XYZ file of C-alpha atoms in Angstrom:
361
model
C -3.257 21.693 -15.655
C -6.521 20.203 -17.190
C -6.112 17.182 -15.392
C -8.969 15.286 -18.141
C -7.028 16.479 -20.760
C -3.874 14.536 -19.395
C -6.442 11.416 -17.833
C -7.989 11.070 -21.840
C -4.200 11.200 -23.397
C -3.053 8.776 -20.631
C -6.682 6.506 -21.839
C -5.206 6.348 -24.908
C -5.784 2.780 -26.214
C -2.870 3.161 -28.624
C -0.683 3.932 -25.964
C -2.775 1.149 -23.591
C -0.939 -1.150 -26.082
C 2.430 -0.090 -26.686
C 3.032 -0.160 -22.421
C 1.468 -4.167 -22.623
C 4.317 -4.168 -24.988
C 7.354 -2.988 -23.153
C 5.941 -4.344 -19.535
C 7.529 -7.968 -20.116
C 10.415 -6.182 -20.418
C 10.673 -3.648 -18.046
C 9.307 -5.659 -15.414
C 12.296 -8.474 -16.141
C 15.067 -6.365 -16.290
C 12.907 -4.412 -13.191
C 13.417 -8.120 -11.131
C 16.537 -8.923 -12.650
C 18.393 -4.934 -11.308
C 16.476 -5.689 -7.497
C 17.288 -9.120 -7.765
C 21.194 -7.947 -8.102
C 21.501 -5.405 -5.707
C 19.774 -7.254 -3.101
C 22.103 -10.555 -3.345
C 24.796 -7.902 -3.376
C 24.310 -6.170 -1.341
C 24.124 -9.614 1.122
C 27.517 -10.260 3.706
C 29.548 -12.423 1.224
C 29.675 -15.223 2.606
C 25.317 -15.695 2.031
C 25.384 -14.155 -1.646
C 25.004 -17.206 -3.439
C 22.321 -18.983 -1.775
C 20.173 -15.023 -1.628
C 20.775 -15.169 -5.414
C 19.849 -18.753 -6.080
C 16.850 -17.660 -4.179
C 16.372 -14.317 -6.017
C 16.627 -16.226 -8.928
C 14.483 -18.674 -8.566
C 11.533 -16.856 -7.470
C 11.866 -13.615 -9.738
C 11.468 -15.850 -12.540
C 8.643 -17.589 -10.633
C 6.648 -14.621 -9.764
C 7.884 -12.645 -12.927
C 6.284 -15.435 -15.116
C 3.443 -15.995 -13.949
C 2.474 -12.779 -13.263
C 2.784 -11.853 -17.358
C 1.378 -15.677 -17.612
C -1.668 -14.834 -15.487
C -1.686 -10.969 -17.729
C -1.843 -11.186 -20.873
C -2.224 -15.238 -21.485
C 0.760 -17.702 -22.810
C 1.673 -18.702 -26.671
C 2.465 -21.983 -27.696
C 4.016 -20.970 -32.014
C 0.105 -20.307 -33.170
C -1.352 -22.489 -30.396
C -3.376 -19.623 -27.006
C -2.483 -21.943 -24.204
C -4.182 -19.326 -21.653
C -6.020 -15.708 -23.168
C -4.866 -14.350 -20.229
C -7.008 -11.199 -18.290
C -5.812 -8.254 -19.333
C -7.399 -7.232 -21.971
C -5.573 -5.512 -24.813
C -6.453 -4.927 -28.357
C -3.626 -4.917 -30.702
C -1.652 -1.410 -32.511
C -3.049 -2.646 -35.270
C -6.892 -2.629 -35.334
C -6.788 -0.281 -32.825
C -4.670 2.137 -35.463
C -7.697 0.728 -38.112
C -10.578 1.752 -36.174
C -9.091 6.199 -35.226
C -8.923 4.785 -38.715
C -13.441 4.185 -39.396
C -13.753 6.830 -36.429
C -11.698 10.067 -38.353
C -12.547 9.140 -41.504
C -16.082 9.272 -40.927
C -16.706 11.845 -38.306
C -14.642 14.081 -41.064
C -17.209 13.199 -43.632
C -19.434 14.328 -41.437
C -18.986 17.983 -40.116
C -16.015 20.911 -41.582
C -14.241 21.686 -38.602
C -11.203 23.847 -39.164
C -7.265 22.347 -41.209
C -5.738 22.079 -37.154
C -7.817 20.169 -35.879
C -8.251 17.670 -39.255
C -4.328 16.893 -39.097
C -4.328 16.500 -36.003
C -7.131 14.129 -36.304
C -5.088 12.020 -39.561
C -2.492 11.566 -36.772
C -4.659 9.698 -34.521
C -4.662 6.963 -37.995
C -0.610 6.336 -37.543
C -0.459 5.881 -34.101
C -1.009 8.600 -30.332
C -1.993 11.055 -29.923
C 1.100 13.795 -27.625
C -0.792 16.307 -24.801
C -1.998 19.621 -26.649
C -3.170 17.592 -29.251
C -5.806 15.514 -27.215
C -6.383 19.054 -25.688
C -7.203 19.220 -29.712
C -8.764 16.590 -30.186
C -11.170 17.600 -26.223
C -13.054 20.921 -27.826
C -14.498 19.688 -31.363
C -16.894 18.171 -28.213
C -19.776 20.350 -29.175
C -23.467 21.098 -30.079
C -22.538 21.440 -33.423
C -20.066 18.456 -34.269
C -22.086 15.130 -35.043
C -21.497 12.141 -32.911
C -17.802 13.384 -30.971
C -19.056 10.819 -28.561
C -18.348 7.880 -31.028
C -14.928 9.621 -31.882
C -14.243 10.289 -28.771
C -15.380 7.105 -26.875
C -12.934 5.143 -29.543
C -9.929 7.580 -29.577
C -9.545 7.323 -26.296
C -10.818 4.715 -23.928
C -14.562 4.545 -23.771
C -15.796 6.032 -19.580
C -17.248 3.333 -17.855
C -19.908 3.652 -15.001
C -19.444 0.045 -13.620
C -22.733 -0.725 -11.054
C -21.963 -3.309 -8.292
C -22.557 -6.161 -10.742
C -19.952 -5.143 -12.343
C -17.537 -4.526 -9.967
C -18.124 -8.056 -8.469
C -17.730 -9.721 -11.588
C -14.355 -7.997 -11.300
C -13.314 -8.378 -8.067
C -13.405 -12.380 -9.589
C -11.157 -11.234 -12.476
C -8.513 -9.572 -10.817
C -8.678 -11.753 -7.929
C -7.261 -14.954 -9.440
C -4.361 -12.134 -11.489
C -3.748 -11.398 -8.331
C -3.144 -14.933 -7.013
C -1.206 -16.165 -9.123
C 2.536 -14.563 -8.499
C 1.591 -14.795 -5.252
C 0.785 -18.921 -5.402
C 3.699 -19.239 -7.962
C 6.386 -16.305 -5.007
C 5.195 -18.926 -3.141
C 5.767 -22.583 -4.029
C 9.378 -20.540 -6.263
C 10.235 -19.184 -2.278
C 9.625 -22.712 -0.657
C 11.763 -25.167 -3.978
C 14.318 -22.145 -3.758
C 14.874 -23.159 -0.075
C 14.909 -26.942 -0.352
C 17.968 -26.058 -3.403
C 19.822 -23.977 -0.715
C 18.809 -26.761 2.162
C 17.747 -23.021 3.704
C 14.045 -24.680 4.372
C 12.615 -25.159 7.310
C 8.606 -25.480 8.218
C 9.419 -21.855 10.091
C 10.412 -20.064 6.640
C 7.257 -21.983 4.972
C 4.938 -20.431 7.592
C 5.873 -17.362 7.214
C 5.651 -18.397 2.923
C 3.059 -18.863 3.370
C 1.362 -16.392 6.279
C 2.855 -13.292 3.877
C 1.402 -14.692 0.762
C -2.053 -14.534 2.870
C -1.480 -11.491 3.548
C -0.647 -9.868 0.131
C -3.349 -11.363 -0.959
C -6.477 -10.704 1.142
C -4.824 -7.758 2.438
C -4.134 -6.461 -1.103
C -5.827 -8.182 -3.998
C -9.107 -9.977 -2.303
C -11.263 -7.907 0.317
C -10.199 -5.366 -1.894
C -11.921 -5.716 -4.456
C -15.135 -7.293 -2.945
C -15.020 -3.804 -0.570
C -14.412 -1.790 -3.982
C -18.092 -4.125 -4.594
C -20.184 -4.058 -1.792
C -19.325 -0.912 -0.335
C -20.181 0.409 -4.732
C -23.358 -2.214 -4.182
C -24.856 -0.613 -0.260
C -24.244 3.253 -2.511
C -26.624 1.398 -5.237
C -28.741 0.098 -2.600
C -29.183 3.451 -0.358
C -29.759 6.003 -4.099
C -32.547 3.374 -5.076
C -34.240 3.852 -1.421
C -33.827 7.139 -1.714
C -31.941 7.937 1.215
C -28.569 8.986 -0.932
C -29.201 10.973 -4.963
C -27.348 9.356 -6.881
C -23.365 9.528 -7.876
C -21.013 11.391 -9.726
C -18.676 9.291 -10.700
C -15.530 11.298 -7.818
C -18.256 10.034 -5.716
C -18.352 7.335 -6.805
C -14.806 7.457 -6.135
C -14.848 8.072 -2.559
C -17.480 5.486 -2.276
C -14.850 2.972 -3.659
C -11.648 3.969 -1.876
C -13.543 3.718 1.540
C -14.535 0.285 1.092
C -10.981 -0.590 0.034
C -9.924 1.248 3.371
C -12.462 -0.495 5.647
C -12.499 -3.854 3.949
C -8.798 -4.548 2.622
C -6.760 -2.618 4.549
C -8.326 -3.295 7.450
C -10.211 -5.588 7.620
C -7.823 -7.959 5.326
C -4.734 -7.283 7.119
C -6.637 -8.395 11.133
C -7.789 -12.342 8.814
C -4.558 -12.516 7.110
C -2.670 -11.916 10.639
C -5.559 -13.686 12.342
C -4.667 -16.899 10.258
C -1.229 -16.959 10.491
C -1.565 -17.037 14.648
C -4.809 -19.249 14.960
C -4.054 -21.182 12.442
C -1.347 -21.673 10.476
C 1.747 -21.123 13.159
C 0.793 -23.641 15.551
C 0.449 -26.193 12.742
C 3.540 -25.851 11.870
C 5.065 -25.020 14.734
C 4.069 -28.974 15.244
C 5.275 -30.116 12.233
C 8.420 -28.619 13.752
C 8.918 -30.438 17.069
C 7.922 -34.045 14.455
C 10.969 -32.810 12.261
C 13.528 -32.743 15.494
C 11.959 -36.249 17.160
C 10.184 -34.252 19.841
C 6.563 -36.199 20.446
C 3.441 -32.872 19.234
C 1.946 -31.607 22.769
C -1.504 -31.738 21.768
C -3.343 -30.009 24.334
C -0.746 -27.154 24.028
C -1.272 -26.966 19.913
C -5.245 -26.848 20.952
C -4.704 -24.141 23.091
C -2.286 -22.167 20.162
C -4.901 -23.040 17.862
C -7.456 -21.003 20.678
C -5.718 -17.793 22.246
C -2.785 -17.802 19.688
C 0.808 -16.920 20.270
C 0.373 -12.717 20.664
C -2.085 -10.092 21.599
C -2.091 -8.051 19.079
C -3.590 -8.777 15.666
C -0.242 -5.814 14.108
C 2.206 -8.090 15.954
C 4.034 -10.100 13.380
C 2.756 -8.496 10.105
C 1.227 -4.576 9.942
C 0.364 -3.221 6.986
C 2.936 -0.704 5.121
C 2.816 2.670 3.104
C 4.209 -0.035 0.225
C 1.233 -1.707 0.375
C -0.826 0.609 0.597
C 0.377 1.721 -2.717
C -0.893 -1.829 -4.499
C -4.222 -0.203 -4.313
C -3.661 1.770 -6.942
C -5.235 -1.193 -9.391
C -8.130 -1.467 -6.986
C -9.412 2.103 -8.309
C -8.271 1.146 -12.431
C -10.344 -1.768 -12.328
C -13.221 -0.325 -10.713
C -13.329 2.571 -13.669
C -14.772 4.872 -12.137
C -13.737 8.111 -14.032
C -11.956 7.852 -17.334
C -7.970 8.460 -17.020
C -7.161 5.382 -14.947
C -7.379 2.807 -17.465
C -3.878 2.844 -18.509
C -2.639 1.365 -15.156
C -4.583 -1.884 -16.272
C -1.761 -3.320 -17.855
C 1.122 -2.663 -15.203
C -0.570 -4.789 -13.197
C 2.031 -7.837 -13.587
C 4.735 -4.447 -11.825
C 2.297 -4.213 -9.250
C 1.528 -8.175 -8.134
C 5.305 -8.951 -8.743
C 5.776 -7.206 -5.680
C 3.749 -8.645 -3.508
C 4.242 -12.855 -5.014
C 8.125 -11.304 -4.566
C 7.250 -10.224 -0.809
C 4.776 -13.875 -0.499
C 8.209 -15.354 -1.524
C 10.564 -14.550 0.463
C 7.824 -14.699 3.455
C 8.454 -11.266 4.435
C 7.672 -9.999 8.018
C 7.618 -6.376 7.527
C 11.738 -5.586 8.089
C 13.050 -9.526 9.368
C 12.495 -10.927 6.116
């Protein structure tokens, strides 16, 4: 298996653009399918309310995911630009044409390779075509690197400063659907008459968990680990990192700071801050006097000793960290994941909307 060829094949700007154009349909279809499934698996007497909640939460989350990623345009006015930058197909093919024409003008290559290059002017290259193009990168061909950087996304070697910048972009990209999920979930339960202080608390706690453990802290961990590695490299403690070495450093930062640290931080906030606040609101709603001494004691000690007694990291939570690898841009062949980020963040947003607490939604 030619891993490099597969990576380059997936990294074609025209393929990424096609993925972006298909993402809204894919996301809407997946949301409709899951919402229907989840509604009809509920007991018959609960289906109406379950259907209303799924419709409100999923439409809110899908909408905010797509808007945050790809922007919002009303007529000819661009209301919001969007945080995922993908060129349109016409511009990509025009860039391909210019790069291919320039390369062919300066190099005498075989007929098969010339045919493959001309295909890139009209659309996406196949995996076999990609293998053929990669053969052109040798000392006898002038401008091969420039050609490959055009036909395939240019390989990035992001430093810590650039990764920190990406942290902000991705964090906002993930925050919007999570916040949309929380608000959509609360609104849905108000419509169905099922809203309680506990259900609201669960949504805010799950939203906090999704944002800290699955989004923000992972980005911080990736940037922090790479920053530390750069400092050690400048001090001569370690050698310059290869792309695979940087990937390992980033994944270590994601695991320690995000999956572990983010989970602990989110659970701590839920138990020490949100639980006592919403317990107090619940008593006030029922007309019972709030016990201020107990409230302060609850804030200080929390309800549970085990930090993971309420919300434990799961395999799905860990799977949602694929975006961290992609955004880091350490290796070529990962940019194709970026247009799919709305799908990953929709899962986080939906779980926040239902107040997911492991297997007890």
